[in-house]
Amino acid sequence: MQIAESALVVFSGGQDSTTCLFWAKRHFKEVFALTFDYGQKHVLEVRLAEQIARQAGVHFDRIEAPLIGMLGRNSLTCSDMEMDREKPADTPPNTFVPGRNLFFLSIAAVYARERGIRHLVTGVSQTDFSGYPDCRDSFIKSLNVTLNLAMEEQFVIHTPLMWMDKCQTWALADRLGAFEVVRRDTLTCYNGIPGDGCGHCPACKLRREGLERYLQQQRRGSGEGTAGQPV
Ligand code: ZN
């Protein structure tokens, strides 16, 4: 069912937020994509995000917020820091950008409010959350309340992927008719290689394992784990 309102998607041009962009197109009358330049090493990400958004026919805007990448040391923005290959046992991996989703969603909410938009969409997932605390459902629900109190608004933060693993996310992209766009044009890889990526960084591994499982299910024709789920 489509809601006769606009939605703003926090959009990085990766697999998850691109799937959310097409989900939002299906569910809302008008869609805005907002991309952040937060000092990430791979600026190509921002260019690809714009390209995907324009091809999808949604409004696109970018916000320069390098402060986010500078505040907390992490391997996505610090060129002298090597990326963790495995997740450490008791802390988030060093690809975690402290406060990123807090800042993104807070800025997005103000941006949306200025345009009379109350629906915010983000591609975070607790199922495949890679140890990032700001991808968890409790954080999103808490921030939603905080944003409403902060601005006396009725924002609704939508998280279509919250309980999906990567295999189910591929299935959703397929049901939305966006499988090819997601596979070919998005950038998830921590080494900045679009599409199927470098193949060995943690983000590529997660994405590839999900894709392989989904393609296997397709070959078996079972749709196992995805059948009957609403888009
Ligand atoms: Zn990679």
Coordinates of C-alpha atoms and ligand atoms in Angstrom, one line a residue:
M1 CA 0.0 0.0 0.0
Q2 CA 1.3 3.5 -0.9
I3 CA 1.1 6.3 1.6
A4 CA 0.2 9.7 0.1
E5 CA 3.2 11.4 1.8
S6 CA 6.9 11.9 1.2
A7 CA 9.8 10.0 2.7
L8 CA 13.4 10.8 3.1
V9 CA 15.9 8.0 2.7
V10 CA 19.3 8.2 4.4
F11 CA 21.2 7.1 1.4
S12 CA 24.8 5.9 1.0
G13 CA 24.5 4.1 -2.3
G14 CA 25.3 0.7 -0.7
Q15 CA 23.2 -2.5 -1.0
D16 CA 21.1 -1.8 2.1
S17 CA 20.1 1.8 1.5
T18 CA 19.6 1.3 -2.2
T19 CA 17.1 -1.5 -1.4
C20 CA 15.5 0.9 1.0
L21 CA 15.3 3.6 -1.7
F22 CA 13.3 1.2 -3.9
W23 CA 11.2 0.1 -0.9
A24 CA 10.4 3.8 -0.2
K25 CA 9.5 4.4 -3.9
R26 CA 7.0 1.5 -3.6
H27 CA 5.4 2.8 -0.4
F28 CA 5.5 6.6 -0.6
K29 CA 4.3 9.2 -3.1
E30 CA 7.5 11.1 -3.3
V31 CA 11.0 10.1 -2.3
F32 CA 14.1 12.1 -1.3
A33 CA 17.5 10.6 -1.0
L34 CA 20.0 12.3 1.3
T35 CA 23.7 11.4 1.1
F36 CA 26.4 12.4 3.6
D37 CA 30.0 13.2 2.7
Y38 CA 31.4 12.4 6.2
G39 CA 35.1 12.2 5.1
Q40 CA 34.9 8.6 4.0
K41 CA 38.1 7.4 2.1
H42 CA 36.0 6.4 -0.9
V43 CA 34.4 9.5 -2.2
L44 CA 33.2 7.5 -5.2
E45 CA 30.5 6.3 -2.8
V46 CA 28.9 9.8 -3.0
R47 CA 29.1 9.9 -6.8
L48 CA 27.5 6.5 -7.2
A49 CA 24.8 7.4 -4.7
E50 CA 23.9 10.4 -6.8
Q51 CA 23.9 8.4 -10.0
I52 CA 21.6 5.7 -8.5
A53 CA 19.2 8.2 -7.0
R54 CA 18.9 10.2 -10.3
Q55 CA 18.4 7.0 -12.3
A56 CA 15.7 5.9 -9.8
G57 CA 14.0 9.3 -10.4
V58 CA 14.0 10.5 -6.8
H59 CA 15.2 13.8 -5.4
F60 CA 18.8 13.8 -4.4
D61 CA 20.8 16.0 -2.1
R62 CA 24.2 15.7 -0.4
I63 CA 25.4 17.1 2.9
E64 CA 29.0 17.8 3.7
A65 CA 29.6 16.6 7.3
P66 CA 33.3 15.8 7.6
L67 CA 33.1 16.5 11.3
I68 CA 31.4 13.1 11.8
G69 CA 34.5 11.3 10.4
M70 CA 36.9 13.5 12.3
L71 CA 35.4 13.2 15.8
G72 CA 36.0 9.5 16.4
R73 CA 38.9 7.6 15.0
N74 CA 37.9 4.8 12.6
S75 CA 39.3 3.0 9.6
L76 CA 36.7 4.2 7.1
T77 CA 37.8 7.8 7.5
C78 CA 41.4 7.7 8.9
S79 CA 43.8 6.9 6.1
D80 CA 46.5 5.8 8.5
M81 CA 44.4 3.1 10.1
E82 CA 44.2 -0.4 8.7
M83 CA 40.8 -2.0 8.7
D84 CA 40.0 -4.9 11.2
R85 CA 39.7 -8.1 9.2
E86 CA 37.8 -9.9 11.9
K87 CA 35.4 -8.5 14.5
P88 CA 37.1 -8.1 17.8
A89 CA 35.5 -10.1 20.6
D90 CA 34.4 -7.3 22.9
T91 CA 34.3 -4.0 21.0
P92 CA 32.9 -2.9 17.6
P93 CA 35.3 -3.3 14.7
N94 CA 37.3 -0.2 13.8
T95 CA 35.1 0.3 10.7
F96 CA 32.5 1.6 13.2
V97 CA 32.2 5.3 12.9
P98 CA 31.1 6.5 16.4
G99 CA 27.8 8.4 16.3
R100 CA 27.3 8.0 12.5
N101 CA 23.7 6.9 12.5
L102 CA 22.9 9.3 15.4
F103 CA 24.3 12.2 13.4
F104 CA 22.8 11.1 10.0
L105 CA 19.3 10.6 11.3
S106 CA 19.4 13.8 13.4
I107 CA 20.5 15.9 10.5
A108 CA 18.1 14.1 8.2
A109 CA 15.2 14.8 10.6
V110 CA 16.0 18.6 10.5
Y111 CA 16.3 18.5 6.7
A112 CA 13.0 16.6 6.4
R113 CA 11.2 18.9 8.8
E114 CA 12.2 21.9 6.7
R115 CA 10.4 20.2 3.8
G116 CA 7.3 19.0 5.6
I117 CA 8.5 15.4 5.5
R118 CA 7.9 13.2 8.6
H119 CA 8.9 9.7 7.3
L120 CA 12.6 8.8 7.5
V121 CA 13.9 5.6 6.1
T122 CA 17.2 3.9 7.1
G123 CA 18.8 0.6 6.0
V124 CA 20.1 -0.5 9.4
S125 CA 19.7 -4.1 10.4
Q126 CA 20.0 -5.7 13.7
T127 CA 20.3 -9.2 12.2
D128 CA 23.6 -8.4 10.3
F129 CA 24.6 -5.5 12.5
S130 CA 28.4 -6.3 12.4
G131 CA 28.8 -5.2 16.0
Y132 CA 27.6 -1.6 15.3
P133 CA 25.4 -0.5 18.3
D134 CA 23.7 2.2 16.3
C135 CA 22.2 -0.4 13.9
R136 CA 20.0 -1.9 16.7
D137 CA 16.3 -1.6 16.9
S138 CA 16.4 -0.2 20.5
F139 CA 18.7 2.6 19.4
I140 CA 16.4 3.6 16.5
K141 CA 13.2 3.5 18.6
S142 CA 15.0 5.6 21.3
L143 CA 16.2 8.1 18.7
N144 CA 12.7 8.3 17.2
V145 CA 11.3 9.4 20.5
T146 CA 14.2 11.8 21.1
L147 CA 13.8 13.5 17.7
N148 CA 10.0 13.9 18.3
L149 CA 10.7 15.5 21.7
A150 CA 13.5 17.6 20.3
M151 CA 11.5 19.2 17.6
E152 CA 7.9 18.7 18.7
E153 CA 7.2 16.6 15.6
Q154 CA 5.8 13.2 14.7
F155 CA 8.6 11.6 12.8
V156 CA 8.4 7.9 11.9
I157 CA 11.7 6.2 11.3
H158 CA 11.2 3.2 9.0
T159 CA 13.7 0.3 9.1
P160 CA 12.6 -2.2 6.4
L161 CA 15.7 -4.3 6.8
M162 CA 15.9 -4.4 10.6
W163 CA 15.1 -8.1 11.0
M164 CA 16.4 -9.3 7.6
D165 CA 19.7 -11.0 6.9
K166 CA 21.6 -10.3 3.7
C167 CA 20.0 -13.1 1.9
Q168 CA 16.5 -11.7 2.7
T169 CA 17.7 -8.3 1.7
W170 CA 18.7 -9.6 -1.8
A171 CA 15.2 -11.2 -2.0
L172 CA 13.6 -7.9 -1.1
A173 CA 15.5 -6.1 -3.8
D174 CA 14.5 -8.7 -6.3
R175 CA 10.8 -8.4 -5.3
L176 CA 11.1 -4.6 -5.8
G177 CA 12.6 -5.1 -9.2
A178 CA 15.9 -3.6 -8.1
F179 CA 18.1 -6.7 -8.0
E180 CA 20.3 -5.7 -11.0
V181 CA 20.7 -2.1 -9.9
V182 CA 21.8 -3.3 -6.4
R183 CA 24.1 -5.9 -7.7
R184 CA 25.8 -3.8 -10.4
D185 CA 25.7 -0.2 -9.3
T186 CA 25.9 -0.1 -5.5
L187 CA 29.1 0.2 -3.4
T188 CA 29.3 -1.8 -0.2
C189 CA 33.0 -2.8 -0.3
Y190 CA 35.3 -1.2 2.3
N191 CA 38.0 -1.1 -0.4
G192 CA 35.8 1.1 -2.6
I193 CA 35.1 -1.3 -5.4
P194 CA 31.5 -1.1 -6.7
G195 CA 29.3 -4.1 -7.6
D196 CA 30.6 -7.4 -6.4
G197 CA 33.5 -5.5 -4.7
C198 CA 37.0 -6.8 -3.7
G199 CA 35.5 -10.0 -2.4
H200 CA 37.5 -10.3 0.8
C201 CA 36.7 -7.3 3.1
P202 CA 34.1 -8.0 5.8
A203 CA 31.4 -6.0 4.0
C204 CA 32.0 -8.0 0.7
K205 CA 32.0 -11.3 2.6
L206 CA 28.6 -10.5 4.2
R207 CA 27.2 -9.3 0.9
R208 CA 28.5 -12.3 -1.1
E209 CA 27.4 -14.9 1.3
G210 CA 23.9 -13.5 1.3
L211 CA 23.9 -13.3 -2.5
E212 CA 25.1 -16.9 -2.9
R213 CA 22.5 -18.2 -0.5
Y214 CA 19.8 -16.2 -2.3
L215 CA 20.9 -17.4 -5.8
Q216 CA 21.0 -21.0 -4.4
Q217 CA 17.4 -20.7 -3.2
Q218 CA 16.4 -19.3 -6.5
R219 CA 18.0 -22.3 -8.3
R220 CA 16.2 -24.7 -6.0
G221 CA 13.1 -22.7 -6.7
S222 CA 12.1 -22.9 -3.1
G223 CA 12.1 -19.3 -2.1
E224 CA 12.9 -20.7 1.3
G225 CA 13.0 -18.1 4.1
T226 CA 11.5 -15.4 1.9
A227 CA 8.2 -16.8 0.6
G228 CA 5.1 -15.0 1.6
Q229 CA 6.9 -12.0 3.1
P230 CA 5.3 -8.7 2.2
V231 CA 7.4 -6.3 0.2
Ligands
ZN1 ZN 35.4 -5.4 -0.3

